PDB file of C-alpha atoms in Angstrom:
ATOM      1  CA  SER A   1      30.646 -37.221  -2.657  1.00 79.00           C
ATOM      2  CA  GLN A   2      27.200 -38.244  -1.485  1.00 84.00           C
ATOM      3  CA  HIS A   3      27.728 -36.191   1.636  1.00 86.00           C
ATOM      4  CA  ALA A   4      28.356 -33.050  -0.437  1.00 88.00           C
ATOM      5  CA  ILE A   5      25.277 -33.743  -2.579  1.00 87.00           C
ATOM      6  CA  ASP A   6      23.101 -34.290   0.504  1.00 88.00           C
ATOM      7  CA  ARG A   7      24.457 -31.160   2.138  1.00 87.00           C
ATOM      8  CA  ALA A   8      23.736 -29.094  -0.984  1.00 86.00           C
ATOM      9  CA  ARG A   9      20.104 -30.231  -0.873  1.00 85.00           C
ATOM     10  CA  ASP A  10      19.858 -29.565   2.869  1.00 84.00           C
ATOM     11  CA  ASP A  11      21.268 -26.060   2.391  1.00 86.00           C
ATOM     12  CA  ILE A  12      18.403 -25.287   0.008  1.00 83.00           C
ATOM     13  CA  LEU A  13      15.874 -26.699   2.457  1.00 83.00           C
ATOM     14  CA  ALA A  14      17.358 -24.488   5.170  1.00 83.00           C
ATOM     15  CA  CYS A  15      16.424 -21.467   3.072  1.00 84.00           C
ATOM     16  CA  THR A  16      12.753 -22.413   3.279  1.00 80.00           C
ATOM     17  CA  THR A  17      12.648 -21.450   6.951  1.00 76.00           C
ATOM     18  CA  LEU A  18      12.770 -17.834   5.781  1.00 72.00           C
ATOM     19  CA  ALA A  19       9.819 -18.354   3.464  1.00 71.00           C
ATOM     20  CA  GLY A  20       8.016 -20.300   6.169  1.00 68.00           C
ATOM     21  CA  SER A  21       8.266 -17.348   8.532  1.00 66.00           C
ATOM     22  CA  VAL A  22       6.592 -15.196   5.866  1.00 65.00           C
ATOM     23  CA  THR A  23       3.677 -17.561   5.224  1.00 65.00           C
ATOM     24  CA  GLU A  24       3.095 -17.969   8.957  1.00 68.00           C
ATOM     25  CA  ALA A  25       3.287 -14.281   9.839  1.00 63.00           C
ATOM     26  CA  ALA A  26       1.443 -12.793   6.844  1.00 63.00           C
ATOM     27  CA  PRO A  27      -2.136 -13.593   7.967  1.00 63.00           C
ATOM     28  CA  SER A  28      -1.603 -11.892  11.348  1.00 71.00           C
ATOM     29  CA  LEU A  29       0.145  -8.819   9.992  1.00 69.00           C
ATOM     30  CA  GLY A  30      -0.423  -6.003  12.514  1.00 79.00           C
ATOM     31  CA  ALA A  31      -3.165  -8.070  14.182  1.00 83.00           C
ATOM     32  CA  LYS A  32      -2.346  -7.226  17.800  1.00 87.00           C
ATOM     33  CA  LYS A  33      -2.259  -3.464  17.330  1.00 90.00           C
ATOM     34  CA  GLY A  34      -5.185  -3.711  14.927  1.00 92.00           C
ATOM     35  CA  LYS A  35      -7.354  -5.329  17.611  1.00 92.00           C
ATOM     36  CA  GLU A  36      -6.353  -2.678  20.121  1.00 94.00           C
ATOM     37  CA  HIS A  37      -7.263   0.067  17.663  1.00 95.00           C
ATOM     38  CA  ALA A  38     -10.586  -1.568  16.752  1.00 94.00           C
ATOM     39  CA  ALA A  39     -11.513  -1.933  20.435  1.00 95.00           C
ATOM     40  CA  CYS A  40     -10.726   1.734  20.988  1.00 95.00           C
ATOM     41  CA  ARG A  41     -12.868   2.770  18.012  1.00 95.00           C
ATOM     42  CA  ALA A  42     -15.767   0.612  19.199  1.00 96.00           C
ATOM     43  CA  LEU A  43     -15.747   2.453  22.532  1.00 95.00           C
ATOM     44  CA  GLU A  44     -15.345   5.776  20.752  1.00 95.00           C
ATOM     45  CA  ALA A  45     -18.428   4.980  18.641  1.00 96.00           C
ATOM     46  CA  GLU A  46     -20.406   4.225  21.800  1.00 95.00           C
ATOM     47  CA  LEU A  47     -19.261   7.483  23.405  1.00 96.00           C
ATOM     48  CA  SER A  48     -20.084   9.361  20.210  1.00 96.00           C
ATOM     49  CA  ARG A  49     -23.660   8.077  20.282  1.00 95.00           C
ATOM     50  CA  ASN A  50     -23.888   8.914  23.981  1.00 95.00           C
ATOM     51  CA  LYS A  51     -22.611  12.441  23.293  1.00 95.00           C
ATOM     52  CA  THR A  52     -25.147  12.928  20.528  1.00 94.00           C
ATOM     53  CA  ALA A  53     -28.017  11.756  22.720  1.00 94.00           C
ATOM     54  CA  SER A  54     -26.887  13.861  25.703  1.00 93.00           C
ATOM     55  CA  CYS A  55     -26.406  17.055  23.726  1.00 93.00           C
ATOM     56  CA  GLU A  56     -29.675  16.565  21.849  1.00 91.00           C
ATOM     57  CA  GLY A  57     -31.335  16.230  25.258  1.00 90.00           C
ATOM     58  CA  HIS A  58     -29.778  19.511  26.330  1.00 89.00           C
ATOM     59  CA  ALA A  59     -30.945  21.149  23.117  1.00 90.00           C
ATOM     60  CA  ALA A  60     -34.463  19.836  23.737  1.00 87.00           C
ATOM     61  CA  VAL A  61     -34.491  21.459  27.192  1.00 85.00           C
ATOM     62  CA  LEU A  62     -33.435  24.755  25.619  1.00 83.00           C
ATOM     63  CA  LYS A  63     -36.120  24.561  22.967  1.00 85.00           C
ATOM     64  CA  ALA A  64     -38.991  23.689  25.345  1.00 77.00           C
ATOM     65  CA  PRO A  65     -38.764  25.742  28.544  1.00 79.00           C
ATOM     66  CA  ASN A  66     -42.462  25.012  29.383  1.00 80.00           C
ATOM     67  CA  MET A  67     -43.086  28.323  31.141  1.00 80.00           C
ATOM     68  CA  PRO A  68     -46.263  28.698  33.242  1.00 78.00           C
ATOM     69  CA  ASP A  69     -49.350  29.704  31.214  1.00 77.00           C
ATOM     70  CA  CYS A  70     -49.914  32.734  33.402  1.00 77.00           C
ATOM     71  CA  VAL A  71     -46.889  34.438  31.897  1.00 73.00           C
ATOM     72  CA  SER A  72     -49.152  35.678  29.089  1.00 72.00           C
ATOM     73  CA  TYR A  73     -51.416  37.249  31.744  1.00 65.00           C
ATOM     74  CA  LEU A  74     -48.490  39.151  33.184  1.00 63.00           C
ATOM     75  CA  GLN A  75     -47.829  40.682  29.804  1.00 60.00           C
ATOM     76  CA  GLN A  76     -51.454  41.973  29.524  1.00 60.00           C
ATOM     77  CA  PRO A  77     -53.114  41.808  32.930  1.00 57.00           C
ATOM     78  CA  GLU A  78     -56.972  41.985  32.747  1.00 60.00           C
ATOM     79  CA  ASP A  79     -57.782  41.620  36.448  1.00 57.00           C
ATOM     80  CA  PRO A  80     -56.936  44.786  38.367  1.00 60.00           C
ATOM     81  CA  LYS A  81     -56.550  42.747  41.512  1.00 60.00           C
ATOM     82  CA  TYR A  82     -52.985  41.927  42.606  1.00 62.00           C
ATOM     83  CA  ASP A  83     -53.656  38.365  43.824  1.00 68.00           C
ATOM     84  CA  PRO A  84     -53.543  36.576  40.415  1.00 72.00           C
ATOM     85  CA  THR A  85     -50.370  38.423  39.540  1.00 74.00           C
ATOM     86  CA  ASN A  86     -48.753  37.474  42.821  1.00 77.00           C
ATOM     87  CA  MET A  87     -49.708  33.828  42.334  1.00 79.00           C
ATOM     88  CA  CYS A  88     -48.232  33.850  38.813  1.00 80.00           C
ATOM     89  CA  LEU A  89     -45.002  35.417  39.986  1.00 81.00           C
ATOM     90  CA  THR A  90     -44.699  32.694  42.594  1.00 83.00           C
ATOM     91  CA  ALA A  91     -45.273  30.046  39.919  1.00 82.00           C
ATOM     92  CA  VAL A  92     -42.735  31.689  37.615  1.00 83.00           C
ATOM     93  CA  SER A  93     -40.161  31.825  40.396  1.00 86.00           C
ATOM     94  CA  THR A  94     -40.611  28.093  41.103  1.00 84.00           C
ATOM     95  CA  TRP A  95     -40.471  27.272  37.395  1.00 83.00           C
ATOM     96  CA  LEU A  96     -37.355  29.409  36.892  1.00 83.00           C
ATOM     97  CA  SER A  97     -35.507  27.571  39.665  1.00 84.00           C
ATOM     98  CA  ASP A  98     -36.526  24.168  38.342  1.00 83.00           C
ATOM     99  CA  TYR A  99     -35.804  25.082  34.740  1.00 84.00           C
ATOM    100  CA  ASN A 100     -32.394  26.517  35.592  1.00 85.00           C
ATOM    101  CA  SER A 101     -31.524  23.350  37.511  1.00 85.00           C
ATOM    102  CA  SER A 102     -32.692  21.147  34.617  1.00 86.00           C
ATOM    103  CA  LEU A 103     -30.779  23.299  32.132  1.00 87.00           C
ATOM    104  CA  GLN A 104     -27.572  23.158  34.161  1.00 88.00           C
ATOM    105  CA  THR A 105     -27.888  19.389  34.578  1.00 89.00           C
ATOM    106  CA  SER A 106     -28.460  18.696  30.863  1.00 90.00           C
ATOM    107  CA  ARG A 107     -25.631  21.065  29.983  1.00 90.00           C
ATOM    108  CA  ALA A 108     -23.261  19.287  32.370  1.00 92.00           C
ATOM    109  CA  VAL A 109     -24.237  15.878  30.967  1.00 93.00           C
ATOM    110  CA  CYS A 110     -23.622  17.129  27.423  1.00 93.00           C
ATOM    111  CA  GLN A 111     -20.249  18.604  28.356  1.00 94.00           C
ATOM    112  CA  ALA A 112     -19.169  15.438  30.191  1.00 95.00           C
ATOM    113  CA  ALA A 113     -20.184  13.257  27.252  1.00 95.00           C
ATOM    114  CA  THR A 114     -18.377  15.581  24.823  1.00 95.00           C
ATOM    115  CA  SER A 115     -15.219  15.521  26.940  1.00 95.00           C
ATOM    116  CA  ALA A 116     -15.258  11.717  27.303  1.00 95.00           C
ATOM    117  CA  HIS A 117     -15.715  11.345  23.551  1.00 96.00           C
ATOM    118  CA  SER A 118     -12.909  13.826  22.776  1.00 95.00           C
ATOM    119  CA  ILE A 119     -10.467  12.063  25.107  1.00 95.00           C
ATOM    120  CA  ARG A 120     -11.303   8.679  23.619  1.00 95.00           C
ATOM    121  CA  MET A 121     -11.105   9.995  20.046  1.00 95.00           C
ATOM    122  CA  GLU A 122      -7.636  11.419  20.756  1.00 95.00           C
ATOM    123  CA  GLN A 123      -6.482   8.073  22.175  1.00 95.00           C
ATOM    124  CA  CYS A 124      -7.907   6.194  19.192  1.00 95.00           C
ATOM    125  CA  GLY A 125      -6.047   8.541  16.867  1.00 95.00           C
ATOM    126  CA  LYS A 126      -2.805   7.573  18.597  1.00 95.00           C
ATOM    127  CA  ASP A 127      -3.741   3.883  18.446  1.00 95.00           C
ATOM    128  CA  GLN A 128      -4.426   4.269  14.722  1.00 95.00           C
ATOM    129  CA  VAL A 129      -0.931   5.645  14.100  1.00 95.00           C
ATOM    130  CA  VAL A 130       0.603   2.820  16.166  1.00 94.00           C
ATOM    131  CA  PHE A 131      -1.422   0.220  14.254  1.00 94.00           C
ATOM    132  CA  GLU A 132      -0.530   1.575  10.814  1.00 94.00           C
ATOM    133  CA  THR A 133       3.134   1.977  11.758  1.00 92.00           C
ATOM    134  CA  SER A 134       3.390  -1.526  13.220  1.00 90.00           C
ATOM    135  CA  PHE A 135       1.659  -2.953  10.141  1.00 91.00           C
ATOM    136  CA  CYS A 136       4.214  -1.232   7.923  1.00 91.00           C
ATOM    137  CA  ASP A 137       7.131  -2.393  10.087  1.00 87.00           C
ATOM    138  CA  GLU A 138       5.954  -6.004   9.970  1.00 86.00           C
ATOM    139  CA  TYR A 139       5.214  -5.686   6.252  1.00 87.00           C
ATOM    140  CA  HIS A 140       8.766  -4.496   5.550  1.00 87.00           C
ATOM    141  CA  ASP A 141      10.108  -7.356   7.694  1.00 84.00           C
ATOM    142  CA  LEU A 142       8.181  -9.848   5.563  1.00 83.00           C
ATOM    143  CA  VAL A 143       9.390  -8.285   2.324  1.00 85.00           C
ATOM    144  CA  GLU A 144      12.970  -8.387   3.606  1.00 84.00           C
ATOM    145  CA  ALA A 145      12.611 -12.028   4.729  1.00 82.00           C
ATOM    146  CA  CYS A 146      11.148 -12.974   1.365  1.00 84.00           C
ATOM    147  CA  THR A 147      13.979 -11.190  -0.435  1.00 85.00           C
ATOM    148  CA  ARG A 148      16.536 -13.041   1.703  1.00 84.00           C
ATOM    149  CA  PHE A 149      14.784 -16.332   0.917  1.00 83.00           C
ATOM    150  CA  ASN A 150      14.838 -15.699  -2.831  1.00 85.00           C
ATOM    151  CA  GLN A 151      18.520 -14.792  -2.669  1.00 87.00           C
ATOM    152  CA  CYS A 152      19.293 -17.774  -0.451  1.00 87.00           C
ATOM    153  CA  TYR A 153      17.412 -20.186  -2.709  1.00 86.00           C
ATOM    154  CA  ALA A 154      19.065 -18.880  -5.876  1.00 87.00           C
ATOM    155  CA  SER A 155      22.518 -19.006  -4.291  1.00 87.00           C
ATOM    156  CA  LYS A 156      22.132 -22.490  -2.794  1.00 86.00           C
ATOM    157  CA  LEU A 157      20.546 -23.816  -5.977  1.00 87.00           C
ATOM    158  CA  ALA A 158      23.552 -22.614  -7.965  1.00 89.00           C
ATOM    159  CA  GLU A 159      25.870 -24.272  -5.428  1.00 86.00           C
ATOM    160  CA  ARG A 160      23.855 -27.486  -5.659  1.00 86.00           C
ATOM    161  CA  ASP A 161      24.098 -27.477  -9.461  1.00 87.00           C
ATOM    162  CA  ALA A 162      27.860 -26.958  -9.206  1.00 87.00           C
ATOM    163  CA  VAL A 163      28.184 -29.820  -6.706  1.00 86.00           C
ATOM    164  CA  HIS A 164      26.217 -32.120  -9.022  1.00 87.00           C
ATOM    165  CA  GLU A 165      28.343 -31.129 -11.988  1.00 83.00           C
ATOM    166  CA  ASP A 166      31.564 -31.604 -10.048  1.00 84.00           C
ATOM    167  CA  SER A 167      30.431 -35.027  -8.808  1.00 86.00           C
ATOM    168  CA  VAL A 168      29.623 -36.667 -12.137  1.00 84.00           C
ATOM    169  CA  ILE A 169      33.196 -37.167 -13.423  1.00 84.00           C
ATOM    170  CA  PRO A 170      34.638 -38.388 -10.088  1.00 87.00           C
ATOM    171  CA  GLU A 171      31.721 -40.817  -9.781  1.00 84.00           C
ATOM    172  CA  SER A 172      32.428 -42.182 -13.237  1.00 88.00           C
ATOM    173  CA  GLY A 173      36.138 -42.344 -12.429  1.00 88.00           C
ATOM    174  CA  ARG A 174      35.546 -44.306  -9.236  1.00 89.00           C
ATOM    175  CA  LYS A 175      33.360 -46.774 -11.083  1.00 89.00           C
ATOM    176  CA  SER A 176      35.981 -47.182 -13.809  1.00 91.00           C
ATOM    177  CA  ALA A 177      38.715 -47.687 -11.232  1.00 91.00           C
ATOM    178  CA  TYR A 178      36.625 -50.260  -9.399  1.00 89.00           C
ATOM    179  CA  ALA A 179      35.875 -52.112 -12.644  1.00 90.00           C
ATOM    180  CA  ALA A 180      39.569 -52.036 -13.599  1.00 92.00           C
ATOM    181  CA  ALA A 181      40.593 -53.253 -10.169  1.00 93.00           C
ATOM    182  CA  SER A 182      38.075 -56.088 -10.415  1.00 90.00           C
ATOM    183  CA  LYS A 183      39.534 -57.096 -13.781  1.00 89.00           C
ATOM    184  CA  ILE A 184      43.079 -56.902 -12.453  1.00 92.00           C
ATOM    185  CA  ASP A 185      42.189 -59.014  -9.459  1.00 91.00           C
ATOM    186  CA  CYS A 186      40.575 -61.539 -11.783  1.00 91.00           C
ATOM    187  CA  TYR A 187      43.612 -61.628 -14.078  1.00 89.00           C
ATOM    188  CA  LEU A 188      45.917 -62.091 -11.098  1.00 92.00           C
ATOM    189  CA  LYS A 189      43.912 -65.140 -10.180  1.00 90.00           C
ATOM    190  CA  VAL A 190      44.435 -66.434 -13.722  1.00 89.00           C
ATOM    191  CA  LEU A 191      48.182 -66.035 -13.331  1.00 90.00           C
ATOM    192  CA  ALA A 192      48.138 -67.795 -10.003  1.00 88.00           C
ATOM    193  CA  ALA A 193      46.065 -70.718 -11.287  1.00 85.00           C
ATOM    194  CA  GLU A 194      47.194 -74.008 -12.743  1.00 87.00           C
ATOM    195  CA  HIS A 195      47.695 -74.103 -16.525  1.00 89.00           C
ATOM    196  CA  VAL A 196      44.654 -76.247 -17.023  1.00 86.00           C
ATOM    197  CA  GLN A 197      42.435 -73.736 -15.199  1.00 86.00           C
ATOM    198  CA  ARG A 198      43.692 -70.625 -16.908  1.00 87.00           C
ATOM    199  CA  PRO A 199      41.624 -70.739 -20.140  1.00 89.00           C
ATOM    200  CA  ASN A 200      38.330 -70.928 -18.258  1.00 90.00           C
ATOM    201  CA  LEU A 201      39.375 -68.349 -15.704  1.00 87.00           C
ATOM    202  CA  LEU A 202      40.531 -66.031 -18.471  1.00 89.00           C
ATOM    203  CA  ALA A 203      37.189 -66.382 -20.232  1.00 91.00           C
ATOM    204  CA  GLU A 204      35.454 -65.522 -16.995  1.00 88.00           C
ATOM    205  CA  CYS A 205      37.618 -62.439 -16.580  1.00 89.00           C
ATOM    206  CA  GLN A 206      36.790 -61.296 -20.100  1.00 89.00           C
ATOM    207  CA  ARG A 207      33.089 -61.671 -19.393  1.00 89.00           C
ATOM    208  CA  LEU A 208      33.329 -60.003 -15.999  1.00 87.00           C
ATOM    209  CA  GLN A 209      31.081 -56.958 -15.559  1.00 87.00           C
ATOM    210  CA  ALA A 210      31.896 -55.385 -12.237  1.00 86.00           C
ATOM    211  CA  ASN A 211      28.871 -54.362 -10.133  1.00 87.00           C
ATOM    212  CA  THR A 212      29.374 -50.689  -9.296  1.00 86.00           C
ATOM    213  CA  THR A 213      25.904 -49.872  -7.942  1.00 88.00           C
ATOM    214  CA  HIS A 214      27.349 -49.348  -4.475  1.00 87.00           C
ATOM    215  CA  LEU A 215      29.281 -46.421  -5.943  1.00 85.00           C
ATOM    216  CA  ASP A 216      26.161 -44.777  -7.379  1.00 85.00           C
ATOM    217  CA  LEU A 217      25.499 -41.249  -6.172  1.00 85.00           C
ATOM    218  CA  VAL A 218      21.915 -40.085  -5.546  1.00 85.00           C
ATOM    219  CA  TYR A 219      21.368 -36.745  -7.240  1.00 84.00           C
ATOM    220  CA  HIS A 220      18.407 -35.197  -5.431  1.00 85.00           C
ATOM    221  CA  PRO A 221      15.968 -33.050  -7.393  1.00 82.00           C
ATOM    222  CA  ALA A 222      15.956 -29.424  -6.315  1.00 81.00           C
ATOM    223  CA  PRO A 223      13.489 -28.791  -3.475  1.00 81.00           C
ATOM    224  CA  GLU A 224      10.412 -26.954  -4.672  1.00 81.00           C
ATOM    225  CA  LYS A 225      10.707 -23.222  -4.283  1.00 78.00           C
ATOM    226  CA  LEU A 226       8.047 -21.702  -2.055  1.00 78.00           C
ATOM    227  CA  GLN A 227       6.375 -18.649  -3.540  1.00 78.00           C
ATOM    228  CA  CYS A 228       6.639 -16.509  -0.428  1.00 75.00           C
ATOM    229  CA  ASN A 229       5.866 -13.356  -2.424  1.00 74.00           C
ATOM    230  CA  ASP A 230       2.307 -14.634  -2.811  1.00 74.00           C
ATOM    231  CA  SER A 231       1.886 -14.568   0.979  1.00 74.00           C
ATOM    232  CA  ILE A 232       2.704 -10.884   1.343  1.00 78.00           C
ATOM    233  CA  PRO A 233      -0.397  -8.644   1.418  1.00 81.00           C
ATOM    234  CA  SER A 234      -0.994  -6.763  -1.806  1.00 82.00           C
ATOM    235  CA  SER A 235      -2.235  -3.633  -0.025  1.00 86.00           C
ATOM    236  CA  THR A 236      -0.708  -1.558   2.756  1.00 90.00           C
ATOM    237  CA  PRO A 237      -1.918   1.294   4.980  1.00 93.00           C
ATOM    238  CA  CYS A 238      -3.712   4.091   3.096  1.00 93.00           C
ATOM    239  CA  ASP A 239      -4.315   1.992  -0.036  1.00 93.00           C
ATOM    240  CA  ARG A 240      -7.979   2.078  -1.011  1.00 94.00           C
ATOM    241  CA  ALA A 241      -8.470  -1.659  -0.513  1.00 93.00           C
ATOM    242  CA  TRP A 242      -6.643  -1.592   2.834  1.00 93.00           C
ATOM    243  CA  LEU A 243      -8.768   1.262   4.194  1.00 94.00           C
ATOM    244  CA  THR A 244     -11.937  -0.541   3.169  1.00 94.00           C
ATOM    245  CA  GLU A 245     -10.885  -3.833   4.743  1.00 92.00           C
ATOM    246  CA  GLN A 246      -9.385  -2.467   7.949  1.00 93.00           C
ATOM    247  CA  TYR A 247     -11.683   0.497   8.672  1.00 94.00           C
ATOM    248  CA  GLU A 248     -14.663   1.223   6.488  1.00 95.00           C
ATOM    249  CA  ASN A 249     -16.198  -2.262   6.708  1.00 95.00           C
ATOM    250  CA  GLU A 250     -16.083  -2.230  10.519  1.00 95.00           C
ATOM    251  CA  PHE A 251     -19.312  -1.713  12.495  1.00 95.00           C
ATOM    252  CA  TRP A 252     -17.866   1.223  14.413  1.00 95.00           C
ATOM    253  CA  TYR A 253     -16.717   3.266  11.415  1.00 95.00           C
ATOM    254  CA  THR A 254     -19.936   5.303  10.965  1.00 94.00           C
ATOM    255  CA  ASP A 255     -19.820   6.693  14.513  1.00 95.00           C
ATOM    256  CA  ALA A 256     -16.023   6.678  14.866  1.00 95.00           C
ATOM    257  CA  PRO A 257     -14.399   7.459  11.497  1.00 95.00           C
ATOM    258  CA  THR A 258     -10.623   7.220  11.397  1.00 95.00           C
ATOM    259  CA  GLY A 259      -8.254  10.146  11.117  1.00 94.00           C
ATOM    260  CA  VAL A 260      -5.524  10.860   8.578  1.00 94.00           C
ATOM    261  CA  CYS A 261      -3.785   7.646   7.512  1.00 94.00           C
ATOM    262  CA  THR A 262      -0.029   7.096   7.871  1.00 92.00           C
ATOM    263  CA  PRO A 263       1.339   5.339   4.762  1.00 93.00           C
ATOM    264  CA  CYS A 264       4.310   3.004   4.747  1.00 89.00           C
ATOM    265  CA  GLU A 265       7.646   4.553   3.937  1.00 86.00           C
ATOM    266  CA  THR A 266       9.129   3.451   0.657  1.00 76.00           C
ATOM    267  CA  ALA A 267      12.571   1.958   1.147  1.00 58.00           C
ATOM    268  CA  GLU A 268      15.104   3.791  -0.974  1.00 53.00           C
ATOM    269  CA  PRO A 269      17.755   1.644  -2.689  1.00 49.00           C
ATOM    270  CA  GLU A 270      21.233   1.934  -1.290  1.00 50.00           C
ATOM    271  CA  PRO A 271      23.561   3.926  -3.537  1.00 47.00           C
ATOM    272  CA  THR A 272      26.001   1.832  -5.482  1.00 45.00           C
ATOM    273  CA  SER A 273      29.418   2.960  -6.634  1.00 46.00           C
ATOM    274  CA  GLU A 274      31.191   1.796  -9.735  1.00 46.00           C
ATOM    275  CA  PRO A 275      34.594   0.175  -9.099  1.00 45.00           C
ATOM    276  CA  ALA A 276      37.569   2.341  -9.943  1.00 48.00           C
ATOM    277  CA  PRO A 277      39.201   1.456 -13.273  1.00 47.00           C
ATOM    278  CA  VAL A 278      42.443  -0.507 -13.046  1.00 43.00           C
ATOM    279  CA  HIS A 279      45.237   0.276 -15.490  1.00 43.00           C
ATOM    280  CA  CYS A 280      47.255  -2.795 -16.390  1.00 41.00           C
ATOM    281  CA  SER A 281      51.014  -2.761 -16.272  1.00 40.00           C
ATOM    282  CA  ALA A 282      53.827  -5.145 -15.628  1.00 41.00           C
ATOM    283  CA  ASP A 283      53.245  -4.691 -11.917  1.00 44.00           C
ATOM    284  CA  HIS A 284      49.697  -6.045 -12.157  1.00 40.00           C
ATOM    285  CA  GLY A 285      50.529  -9.653 -13.043  1.00 41.00           C
ATOM    286  CA  ALA A 286      48.990 -10.967  -9.837  1.00 40.00           C
ATOM    287  CA  THR A 287      45.942  -8.678  -9.745  1.00 39.00           C
ATOM    288  CA  SER A 288      42.602 -10.330 -10.474  1.00 37.00           C
ATOM    289  CA  ALA A 289      40.978  -7.091 -11.624  1.00 38.00           C
ATOM    290  CA  CYS A 290      43.666  -6.448 -14.196  1.00 40.00           C
ATOM    291  CA  CYS A 291      43.254  -7.696 -17.741  1.00 38.00           C
ATOM    292  CA  GLY A 292      41.128 -10.649 -16.656  1.00 38.00           C
ATOM    293  CA  GLN A 293      43.853 -12.392 -14.643  1.00 39.00           C
ATOM    294  CA  SER A 294      42.876 -15.232 -12.330  1.00 39.00           C
ATOM    295  CA  GLY A 295      43.821 -13.558  -9.056  1.00 40.00           C
ATOM    296  CA  ASP A 296      46.399 -16.235  -8.263  1.00 41.00           C
ATOM    297  CA  PRO A 297      49.189 -14.474  -6.304  1.00 37.00           C
ATOM    298  CA  PHE A 298      51.760 -16.940  -7.706  1.00 34.00           C
ATOM    299  CA  ALA A 299      50.681 -16.576 -11.349  1.00 38.00           C
ATOM    300  CA  ALA A 300      53.270 -13.908 -12.163  1.00 38.00           C
ATOM    301  CA  ALA A 301      56.061 -15.992 -10.694  1.00 36.00           C
ATOM    302  CA  ARG A 302      55.000 -19.032 -12.654  1.00 36.00           C
ATOM    303  CA  ARG A 303      54.844 -17.072 -15.918  1.00 40.00           C
ATOM    304  CA  SER A 304      58.344 -15.692 -15.399  1.00 39.00           C
ATOM    305  CA  SER A 305      59.854 -19.101 -14.551  1.00 36.00           C
TER     306      SER A 305
END
């Protein structure tokens, strides 16, 4: 019927929602966690530069103590008087206090910057794992949805073809029945007419071509199959192209390189078991798996009757 034909087409169209979910979700694969990870790395890069500057400042203080010039006099005093020596010792004491304070301050700044960078780097490492894992999870979801779509489309297309095939003969039969009924109705009118009218009415009946267009069925073309596989990314975490796109091309990568990458797990196919062989006997007359029988539970009874 037309209803069955329409429903077969609609069932195929319903499959496209699966493919549509793939094409919509593919561009934003792992986007949320990716943004969180990128933001973390950007801050880590800033902290890394701050650590470098702070610790280089501390190193500069160590390398340039700027001791008083009179220290060389203390090593080889030329003036026998004590006053210049006493003045130098006072200057050295003041310098030592100031230098020690400056050294402790630069050291503390370096340590604080190093600690802040280490904490952030550890957090970014965790964010990286979450990002790569979520990307893989969403990637597998897309692959599964695309697989379901392909299976759905193939199944519903086969059902649609069967519905079309099963509709052709009944459609032709209905048209033939309608044409025959139209002829019969016409001939009945001939029989009911006056003798003088019958020849003309009979000629009309013989020329009658019943209009059966209202019985035509509309056989819809199969809806176009969406190529959802084309929407799925070709690279996944740890692939060379993926690392370049997601990490190495980012502005923060030089100062905040990523850690060890977590690749997607490869889904292992489910084990399949071969069906147990069936040995045919007289008791298997109603078993579909035996000797190619139809599976009709009344077949054996009909054969014996």
